[in-house]
Short mmCIF file of C-alpha atoms in Angstrom, two decimals:
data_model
loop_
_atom_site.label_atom_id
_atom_site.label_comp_id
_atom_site.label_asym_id
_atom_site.label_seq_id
_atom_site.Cartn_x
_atom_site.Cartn_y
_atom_site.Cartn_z
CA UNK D 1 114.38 92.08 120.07
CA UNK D 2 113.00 95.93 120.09
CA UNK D 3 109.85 96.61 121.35
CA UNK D 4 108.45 97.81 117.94
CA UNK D 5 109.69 94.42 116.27
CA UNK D 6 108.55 92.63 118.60
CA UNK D 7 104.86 93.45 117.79
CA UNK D 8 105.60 91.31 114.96
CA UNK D 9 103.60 87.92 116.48
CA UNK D 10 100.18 90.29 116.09
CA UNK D 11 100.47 90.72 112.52
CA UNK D 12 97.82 88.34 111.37
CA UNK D 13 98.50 85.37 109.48
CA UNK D 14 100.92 85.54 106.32
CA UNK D 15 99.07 85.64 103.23
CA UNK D 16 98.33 82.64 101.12
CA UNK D 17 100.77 82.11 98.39
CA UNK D 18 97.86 82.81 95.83
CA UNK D 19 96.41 85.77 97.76
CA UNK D 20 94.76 88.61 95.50
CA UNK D 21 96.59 91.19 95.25
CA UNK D 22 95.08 95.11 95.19
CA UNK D 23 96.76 97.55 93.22
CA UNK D 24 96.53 101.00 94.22
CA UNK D 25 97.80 103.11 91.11
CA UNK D 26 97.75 107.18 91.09
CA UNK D 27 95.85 107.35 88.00
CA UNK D 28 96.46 110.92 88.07
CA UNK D 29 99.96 111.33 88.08
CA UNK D 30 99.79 110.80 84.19
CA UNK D 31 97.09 108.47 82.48
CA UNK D 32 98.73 107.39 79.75
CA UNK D 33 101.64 106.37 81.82
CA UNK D 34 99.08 104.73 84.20
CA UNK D 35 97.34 102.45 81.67
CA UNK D 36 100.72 101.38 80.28
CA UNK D 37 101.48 100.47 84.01
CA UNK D 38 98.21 98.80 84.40
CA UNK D 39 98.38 96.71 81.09
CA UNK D 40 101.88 95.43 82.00
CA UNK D 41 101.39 94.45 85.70
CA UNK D 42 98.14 93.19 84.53
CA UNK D 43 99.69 90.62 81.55
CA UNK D 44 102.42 89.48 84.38
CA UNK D 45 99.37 88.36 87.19
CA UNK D 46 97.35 86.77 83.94
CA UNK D 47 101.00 84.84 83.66
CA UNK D 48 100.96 83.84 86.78
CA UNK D 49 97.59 83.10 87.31
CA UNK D 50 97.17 85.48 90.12
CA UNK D 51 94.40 87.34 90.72
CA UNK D 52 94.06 90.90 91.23
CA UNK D 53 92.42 94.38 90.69
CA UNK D 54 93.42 97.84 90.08
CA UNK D 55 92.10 100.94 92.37
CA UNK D 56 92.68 104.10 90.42
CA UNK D 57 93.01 107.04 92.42
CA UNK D 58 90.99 109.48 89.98
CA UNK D 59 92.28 112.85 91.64
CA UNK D 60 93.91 114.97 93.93
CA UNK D 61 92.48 114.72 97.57
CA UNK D 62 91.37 111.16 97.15
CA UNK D 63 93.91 108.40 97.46
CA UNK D 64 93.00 108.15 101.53
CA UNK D 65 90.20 106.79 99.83
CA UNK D 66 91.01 104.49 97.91
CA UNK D 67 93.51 103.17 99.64
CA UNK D 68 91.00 102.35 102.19
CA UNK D 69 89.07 100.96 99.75
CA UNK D 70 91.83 98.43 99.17
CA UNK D 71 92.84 97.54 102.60
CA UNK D 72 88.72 96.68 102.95
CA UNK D 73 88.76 94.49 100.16
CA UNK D 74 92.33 92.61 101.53
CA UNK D 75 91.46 92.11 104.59
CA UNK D 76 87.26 90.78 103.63
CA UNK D 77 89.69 87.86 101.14
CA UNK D 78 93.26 87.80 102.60
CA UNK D 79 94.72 90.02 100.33
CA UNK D 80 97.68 92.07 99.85
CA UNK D 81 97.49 95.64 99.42
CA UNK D 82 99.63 96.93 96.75
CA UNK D 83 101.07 100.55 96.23
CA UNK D 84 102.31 101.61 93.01
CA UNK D 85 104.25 104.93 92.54
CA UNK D 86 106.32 107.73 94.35
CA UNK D 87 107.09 108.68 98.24
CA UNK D 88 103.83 109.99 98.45
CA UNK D 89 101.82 107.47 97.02
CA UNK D 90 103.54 104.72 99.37
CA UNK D 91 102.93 106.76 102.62
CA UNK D 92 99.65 106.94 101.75
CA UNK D 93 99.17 103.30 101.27
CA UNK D 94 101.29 102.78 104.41
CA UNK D 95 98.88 104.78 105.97
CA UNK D 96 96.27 103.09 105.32
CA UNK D 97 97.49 99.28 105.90
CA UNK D 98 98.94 99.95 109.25
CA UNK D 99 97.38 98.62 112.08
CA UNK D 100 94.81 96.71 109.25
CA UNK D 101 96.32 93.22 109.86
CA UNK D 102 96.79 93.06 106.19
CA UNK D 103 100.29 92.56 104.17
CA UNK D 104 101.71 95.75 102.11
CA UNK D 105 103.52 95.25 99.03
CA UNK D 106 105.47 98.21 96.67
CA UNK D 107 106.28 99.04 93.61
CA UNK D 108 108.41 102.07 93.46
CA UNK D 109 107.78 104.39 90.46
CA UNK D 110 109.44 107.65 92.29
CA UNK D 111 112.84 109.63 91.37
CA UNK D 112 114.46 108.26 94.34
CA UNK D 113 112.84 105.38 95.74
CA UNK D 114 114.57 105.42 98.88
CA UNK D 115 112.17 102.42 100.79
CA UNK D 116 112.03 100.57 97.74
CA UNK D 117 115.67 100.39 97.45
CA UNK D 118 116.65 100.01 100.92
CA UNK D 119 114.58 96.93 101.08
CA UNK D 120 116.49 95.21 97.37
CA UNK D 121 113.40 95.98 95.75
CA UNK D 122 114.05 97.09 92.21
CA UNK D 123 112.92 99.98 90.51
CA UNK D 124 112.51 98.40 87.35
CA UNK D 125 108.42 97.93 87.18
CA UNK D 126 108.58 94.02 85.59
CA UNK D 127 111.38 93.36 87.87
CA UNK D 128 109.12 94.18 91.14
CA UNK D 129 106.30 92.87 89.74
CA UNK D 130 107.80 89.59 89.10
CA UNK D 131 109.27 89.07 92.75
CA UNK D 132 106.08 90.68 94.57
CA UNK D 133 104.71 87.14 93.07
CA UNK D 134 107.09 85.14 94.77
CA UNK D 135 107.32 87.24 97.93
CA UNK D 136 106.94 86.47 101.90
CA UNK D 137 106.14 89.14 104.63
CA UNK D 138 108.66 91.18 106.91
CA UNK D 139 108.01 93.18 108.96
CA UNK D 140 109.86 96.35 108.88
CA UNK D 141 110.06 99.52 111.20
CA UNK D 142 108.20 102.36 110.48
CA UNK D 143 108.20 106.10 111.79
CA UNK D 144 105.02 108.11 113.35
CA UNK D 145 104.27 111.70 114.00
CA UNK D 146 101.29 112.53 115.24
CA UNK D 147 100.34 109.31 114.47
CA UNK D 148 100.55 109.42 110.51
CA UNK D 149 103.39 106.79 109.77
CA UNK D 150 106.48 107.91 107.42
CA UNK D 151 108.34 105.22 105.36
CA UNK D 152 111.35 107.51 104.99
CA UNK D 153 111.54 110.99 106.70
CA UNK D 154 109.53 113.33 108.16
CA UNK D 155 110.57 116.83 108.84
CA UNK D 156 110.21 120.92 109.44
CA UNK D 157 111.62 124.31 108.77
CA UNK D 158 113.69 124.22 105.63
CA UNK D 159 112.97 120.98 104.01
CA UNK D 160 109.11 121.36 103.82
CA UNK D 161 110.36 124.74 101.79
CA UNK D 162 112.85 122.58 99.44
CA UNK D 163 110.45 119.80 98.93
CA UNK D 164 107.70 122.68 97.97
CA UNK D 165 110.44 124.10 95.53
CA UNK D 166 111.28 121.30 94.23
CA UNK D 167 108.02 119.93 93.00
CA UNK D 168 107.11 123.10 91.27
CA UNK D 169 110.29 122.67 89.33
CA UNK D 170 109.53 119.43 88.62
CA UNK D 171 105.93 120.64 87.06
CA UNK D 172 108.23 123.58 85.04
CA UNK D 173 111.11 121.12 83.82
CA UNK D 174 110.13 117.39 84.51
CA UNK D 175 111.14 115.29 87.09
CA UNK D 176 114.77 113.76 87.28
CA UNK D 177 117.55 113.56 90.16
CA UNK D 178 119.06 116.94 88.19
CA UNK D 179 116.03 119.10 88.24
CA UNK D 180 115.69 118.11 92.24
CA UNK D 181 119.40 118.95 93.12
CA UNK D 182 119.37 122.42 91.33
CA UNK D 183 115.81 123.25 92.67
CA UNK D 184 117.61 122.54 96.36
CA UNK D 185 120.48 124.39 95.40
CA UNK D 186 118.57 127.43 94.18
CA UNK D 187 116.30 127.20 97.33
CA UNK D 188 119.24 127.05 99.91
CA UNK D 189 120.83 130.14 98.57
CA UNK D 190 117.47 132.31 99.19
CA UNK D 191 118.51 131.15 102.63
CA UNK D 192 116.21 129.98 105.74
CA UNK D 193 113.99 131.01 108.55
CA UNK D 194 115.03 129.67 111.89
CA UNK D 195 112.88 128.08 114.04
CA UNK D 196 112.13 127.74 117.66
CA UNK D 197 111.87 124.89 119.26
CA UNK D 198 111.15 123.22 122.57
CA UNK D 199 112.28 119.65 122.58
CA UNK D 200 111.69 116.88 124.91
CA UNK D 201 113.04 113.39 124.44
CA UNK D 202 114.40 110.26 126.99
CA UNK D 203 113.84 112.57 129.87
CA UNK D 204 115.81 115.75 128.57
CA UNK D 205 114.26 118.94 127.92
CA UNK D 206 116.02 122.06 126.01
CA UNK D 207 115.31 125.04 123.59
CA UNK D 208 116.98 125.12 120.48
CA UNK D 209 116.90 127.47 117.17
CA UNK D 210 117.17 125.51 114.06
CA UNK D 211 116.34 126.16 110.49
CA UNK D 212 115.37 122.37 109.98
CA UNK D 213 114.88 119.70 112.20
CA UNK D 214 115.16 115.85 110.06
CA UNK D 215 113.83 112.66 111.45
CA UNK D 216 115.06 109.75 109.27
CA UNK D 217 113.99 106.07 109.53
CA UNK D 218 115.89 105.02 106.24
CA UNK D 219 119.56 103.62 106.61
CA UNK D 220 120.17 104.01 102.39
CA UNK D 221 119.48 108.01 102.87
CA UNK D 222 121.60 108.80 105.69
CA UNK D 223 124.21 106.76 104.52
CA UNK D 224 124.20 108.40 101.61
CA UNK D 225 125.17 111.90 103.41
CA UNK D 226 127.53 110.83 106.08
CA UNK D 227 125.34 110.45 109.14
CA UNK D 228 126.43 107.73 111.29
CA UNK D 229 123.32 107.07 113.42
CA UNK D 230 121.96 105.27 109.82
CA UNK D 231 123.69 102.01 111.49
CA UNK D 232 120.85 101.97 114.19
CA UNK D 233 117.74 102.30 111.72
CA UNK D 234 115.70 99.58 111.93
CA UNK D 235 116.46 98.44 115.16
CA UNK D 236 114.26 100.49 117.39
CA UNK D 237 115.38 104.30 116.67
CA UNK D 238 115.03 107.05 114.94
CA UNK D 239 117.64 109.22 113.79
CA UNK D 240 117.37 113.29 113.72
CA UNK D 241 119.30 116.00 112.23
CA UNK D 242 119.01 118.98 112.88
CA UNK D 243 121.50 122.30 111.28
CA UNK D 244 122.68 125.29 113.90
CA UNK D 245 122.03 128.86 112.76
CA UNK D 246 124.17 129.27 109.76
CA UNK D 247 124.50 131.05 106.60
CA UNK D 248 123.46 131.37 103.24
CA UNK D 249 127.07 130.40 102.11
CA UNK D 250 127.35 127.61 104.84
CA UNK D 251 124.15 125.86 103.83
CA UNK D 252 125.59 125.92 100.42
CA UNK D 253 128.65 124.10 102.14
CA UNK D 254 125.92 121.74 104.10
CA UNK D 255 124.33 121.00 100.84
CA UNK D 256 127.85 119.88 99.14
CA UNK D 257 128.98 117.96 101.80
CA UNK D 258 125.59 116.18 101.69
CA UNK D 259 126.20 115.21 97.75
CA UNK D 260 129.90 113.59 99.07
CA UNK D 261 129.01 112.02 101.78
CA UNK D 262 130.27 113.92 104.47
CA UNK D 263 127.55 115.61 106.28
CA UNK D 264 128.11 114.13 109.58
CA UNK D 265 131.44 115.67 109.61
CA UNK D 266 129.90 119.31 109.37
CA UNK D 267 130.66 121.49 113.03
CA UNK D 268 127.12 122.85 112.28
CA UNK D 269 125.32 119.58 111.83
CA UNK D 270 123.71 117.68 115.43
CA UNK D 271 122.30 114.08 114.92
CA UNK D 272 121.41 111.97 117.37
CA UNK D 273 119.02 109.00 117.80
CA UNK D 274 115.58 108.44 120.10
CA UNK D 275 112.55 106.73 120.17
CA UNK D 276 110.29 109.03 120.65
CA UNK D 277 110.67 112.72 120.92
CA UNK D 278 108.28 115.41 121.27
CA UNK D 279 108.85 118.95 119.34
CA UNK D 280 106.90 122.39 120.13
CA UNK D 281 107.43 125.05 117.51
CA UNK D 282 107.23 128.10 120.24
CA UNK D 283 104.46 130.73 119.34
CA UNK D 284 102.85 127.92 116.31
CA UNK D 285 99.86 125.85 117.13
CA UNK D 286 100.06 124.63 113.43
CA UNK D 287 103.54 124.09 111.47
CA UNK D 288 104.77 122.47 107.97
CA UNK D 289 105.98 118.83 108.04
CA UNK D 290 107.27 117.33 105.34
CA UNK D 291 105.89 113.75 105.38
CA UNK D 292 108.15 111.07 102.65
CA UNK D 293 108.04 113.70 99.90
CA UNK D 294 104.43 115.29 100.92
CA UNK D 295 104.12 118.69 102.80
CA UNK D 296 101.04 118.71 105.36
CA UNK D 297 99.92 121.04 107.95
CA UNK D 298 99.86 119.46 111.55
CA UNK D 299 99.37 120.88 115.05
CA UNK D 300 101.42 121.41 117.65
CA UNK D 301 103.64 119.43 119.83
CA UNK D 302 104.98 117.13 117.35
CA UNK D 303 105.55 113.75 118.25
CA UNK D 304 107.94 111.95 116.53
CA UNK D 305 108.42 107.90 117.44
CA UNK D 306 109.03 104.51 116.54
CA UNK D 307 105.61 103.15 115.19
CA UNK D 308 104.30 100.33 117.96
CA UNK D 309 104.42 97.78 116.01
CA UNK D 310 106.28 97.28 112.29
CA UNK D 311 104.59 97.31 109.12
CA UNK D 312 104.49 93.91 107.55
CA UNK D 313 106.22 94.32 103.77
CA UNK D 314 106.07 91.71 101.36
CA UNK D 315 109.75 91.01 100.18
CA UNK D 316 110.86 89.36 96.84
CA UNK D 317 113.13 86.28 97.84
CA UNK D 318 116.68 86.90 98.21
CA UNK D 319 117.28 85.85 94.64
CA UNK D 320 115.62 88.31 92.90
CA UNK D 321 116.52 91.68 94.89
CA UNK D 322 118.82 93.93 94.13
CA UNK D 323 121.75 95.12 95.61
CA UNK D 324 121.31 98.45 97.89
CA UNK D 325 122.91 101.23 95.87
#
């Protein structure tokens, strides 16, 4: 087994069938949509008889909070520690539980859900609930840089900029799949700044100008584009991506070949896998990572590795996932 799996015999004991379960719930993503959230995953525990509470996150700046709040609570009663909501609100969460001993249990509420769905989770909010009720622990690989875990990706140069565009189209128009391929597509044909960057991974050293460096730990999202190190997710690596000088019109052609399938194909695409890999933006102490949806500020080197040990999810039983899509 891989050295971060194999961490799996320090996870502390598997919660008790019956464990309490705390709900961590962005209250201010939208409160009506948050008490209608509440009410139902509230009537399905009362069904089951299983206890639980909800942890509000009352506004911006404050979910580290109270997602420590929860993982205090879980691991004072055997708990589980339960994050409802988008990329961001699950990293957060992650964050939080990792390392805690305690088990970590989602239910995604995002546009794409990639974790969620990679794991036969489904996205419809009864659906989840109902098999987080019957569900058992595994523990699953996560990604680190700097030492803040990612679920998904984690990333610089132009996909900080295209998540950043994105979500202020999303505040303009709403948020759906369509608004987020259009905002990428309008932000890829302002073009992108190149970066610098001295990289040093398994040994090998070298200086390379990029406009994005991508490290993916989710199979579902590089399958999706065409990039055939997704086969080794999960088992030890991480997979990066990173695009050659090019274009305005050949990042349009990137971005296409993306939507079929066939990015791996692309002459101006490198990906490659590691374990751990260390990045220095040249002339930045601080840079832009994109972070599973979130844009953060960290300083630099960047180190991007497999997480020490894997993050122990709570998974429906095999009956009631759903089929990776």
């Amino acid at each position: 087994m891989d050295a971060p799996l194999a961490a799996a015999d320090r996870i502390r004991t598997p919660p008790a069938p019956d464990a309490p379960l705390y709900i961590v719930i962005n209250g201010a993503s939208g409160q009506q949509d948050a008490d209608a959230t509440c009410d139902t995953l509230a009537r399905l525990c009362d069904e089951a008889g299983r206890r639980h509470a909800f942890l509000r996150v009352p506004g911006p700046g404050q979910i580290d909070r109270v997602a420590a709040g929860a993982v205090a609570r879980a691991r004072a009663d055997g708990g589980i520690v339960v994050a409802v909501g988008g990329d961001g609100t699950l990293n957060a969460v992650a964050q939080a539980v990792f390392g805690s001993g305690c088990a970590y249990a989602v239910l995604p509420q995002g546009t794409f859900n990639y974790f969620g769905r990679t794991h036969g989770i489904p996205q419809d909010l009864e659906a989840a609930m109902r098999g987080l009720l019957q569900a058992s622990v595994t523990p699953v690989q996560v990604g680190r840089v700097n030492g803040r875990v990612f679920l998904v990706n984690a990333s610089l140069g132009l996909y900080p900029k295209l998540l950043e565009d994105r979500e202020a189209a999303k505040q303009e128009y709403g948020r759906s799949r369509g608004v987020a391929l259009l905002s990428a597509l309008r932000t890829l044909a302002s073009g992108a700044r190149r970066l610098a960057l001295d990289i040093a991974s398994g040994g090998d050293q070298r200086r390379v100008r990029t406009s994005t460096l991508f490290v993916g730990n989710n199979a579902l999202q590089l399958a999706r584009i065409g990039i055939d190190e997704a086969a080794v997710l999960g088992q030890g690596e991480l997979a990066g991506l990173m695009i050659k000088p090019a274009s305005r019109r050949a990042l349009l052609g990137l971005a296409l070949r993306g939507a079929l399938g066939r990015l791996g194909a692309a002459e101006n695409i490198e990906s490659f896998v590691f374990r751990k890999m260390t990045v220095a933006p040249r002339g930045r102490r601080r840079i832009k990572v994109a972070i599973d949806g979130e844009v953060v500020w960290m300083r630099s080197p960047l180190v991007f590795e497999v997480a020490p040990e894997p993050l122990p999810l709570m998974l429906p039983p095999p009956e009631l996932r759903v089929a990776v899509e």
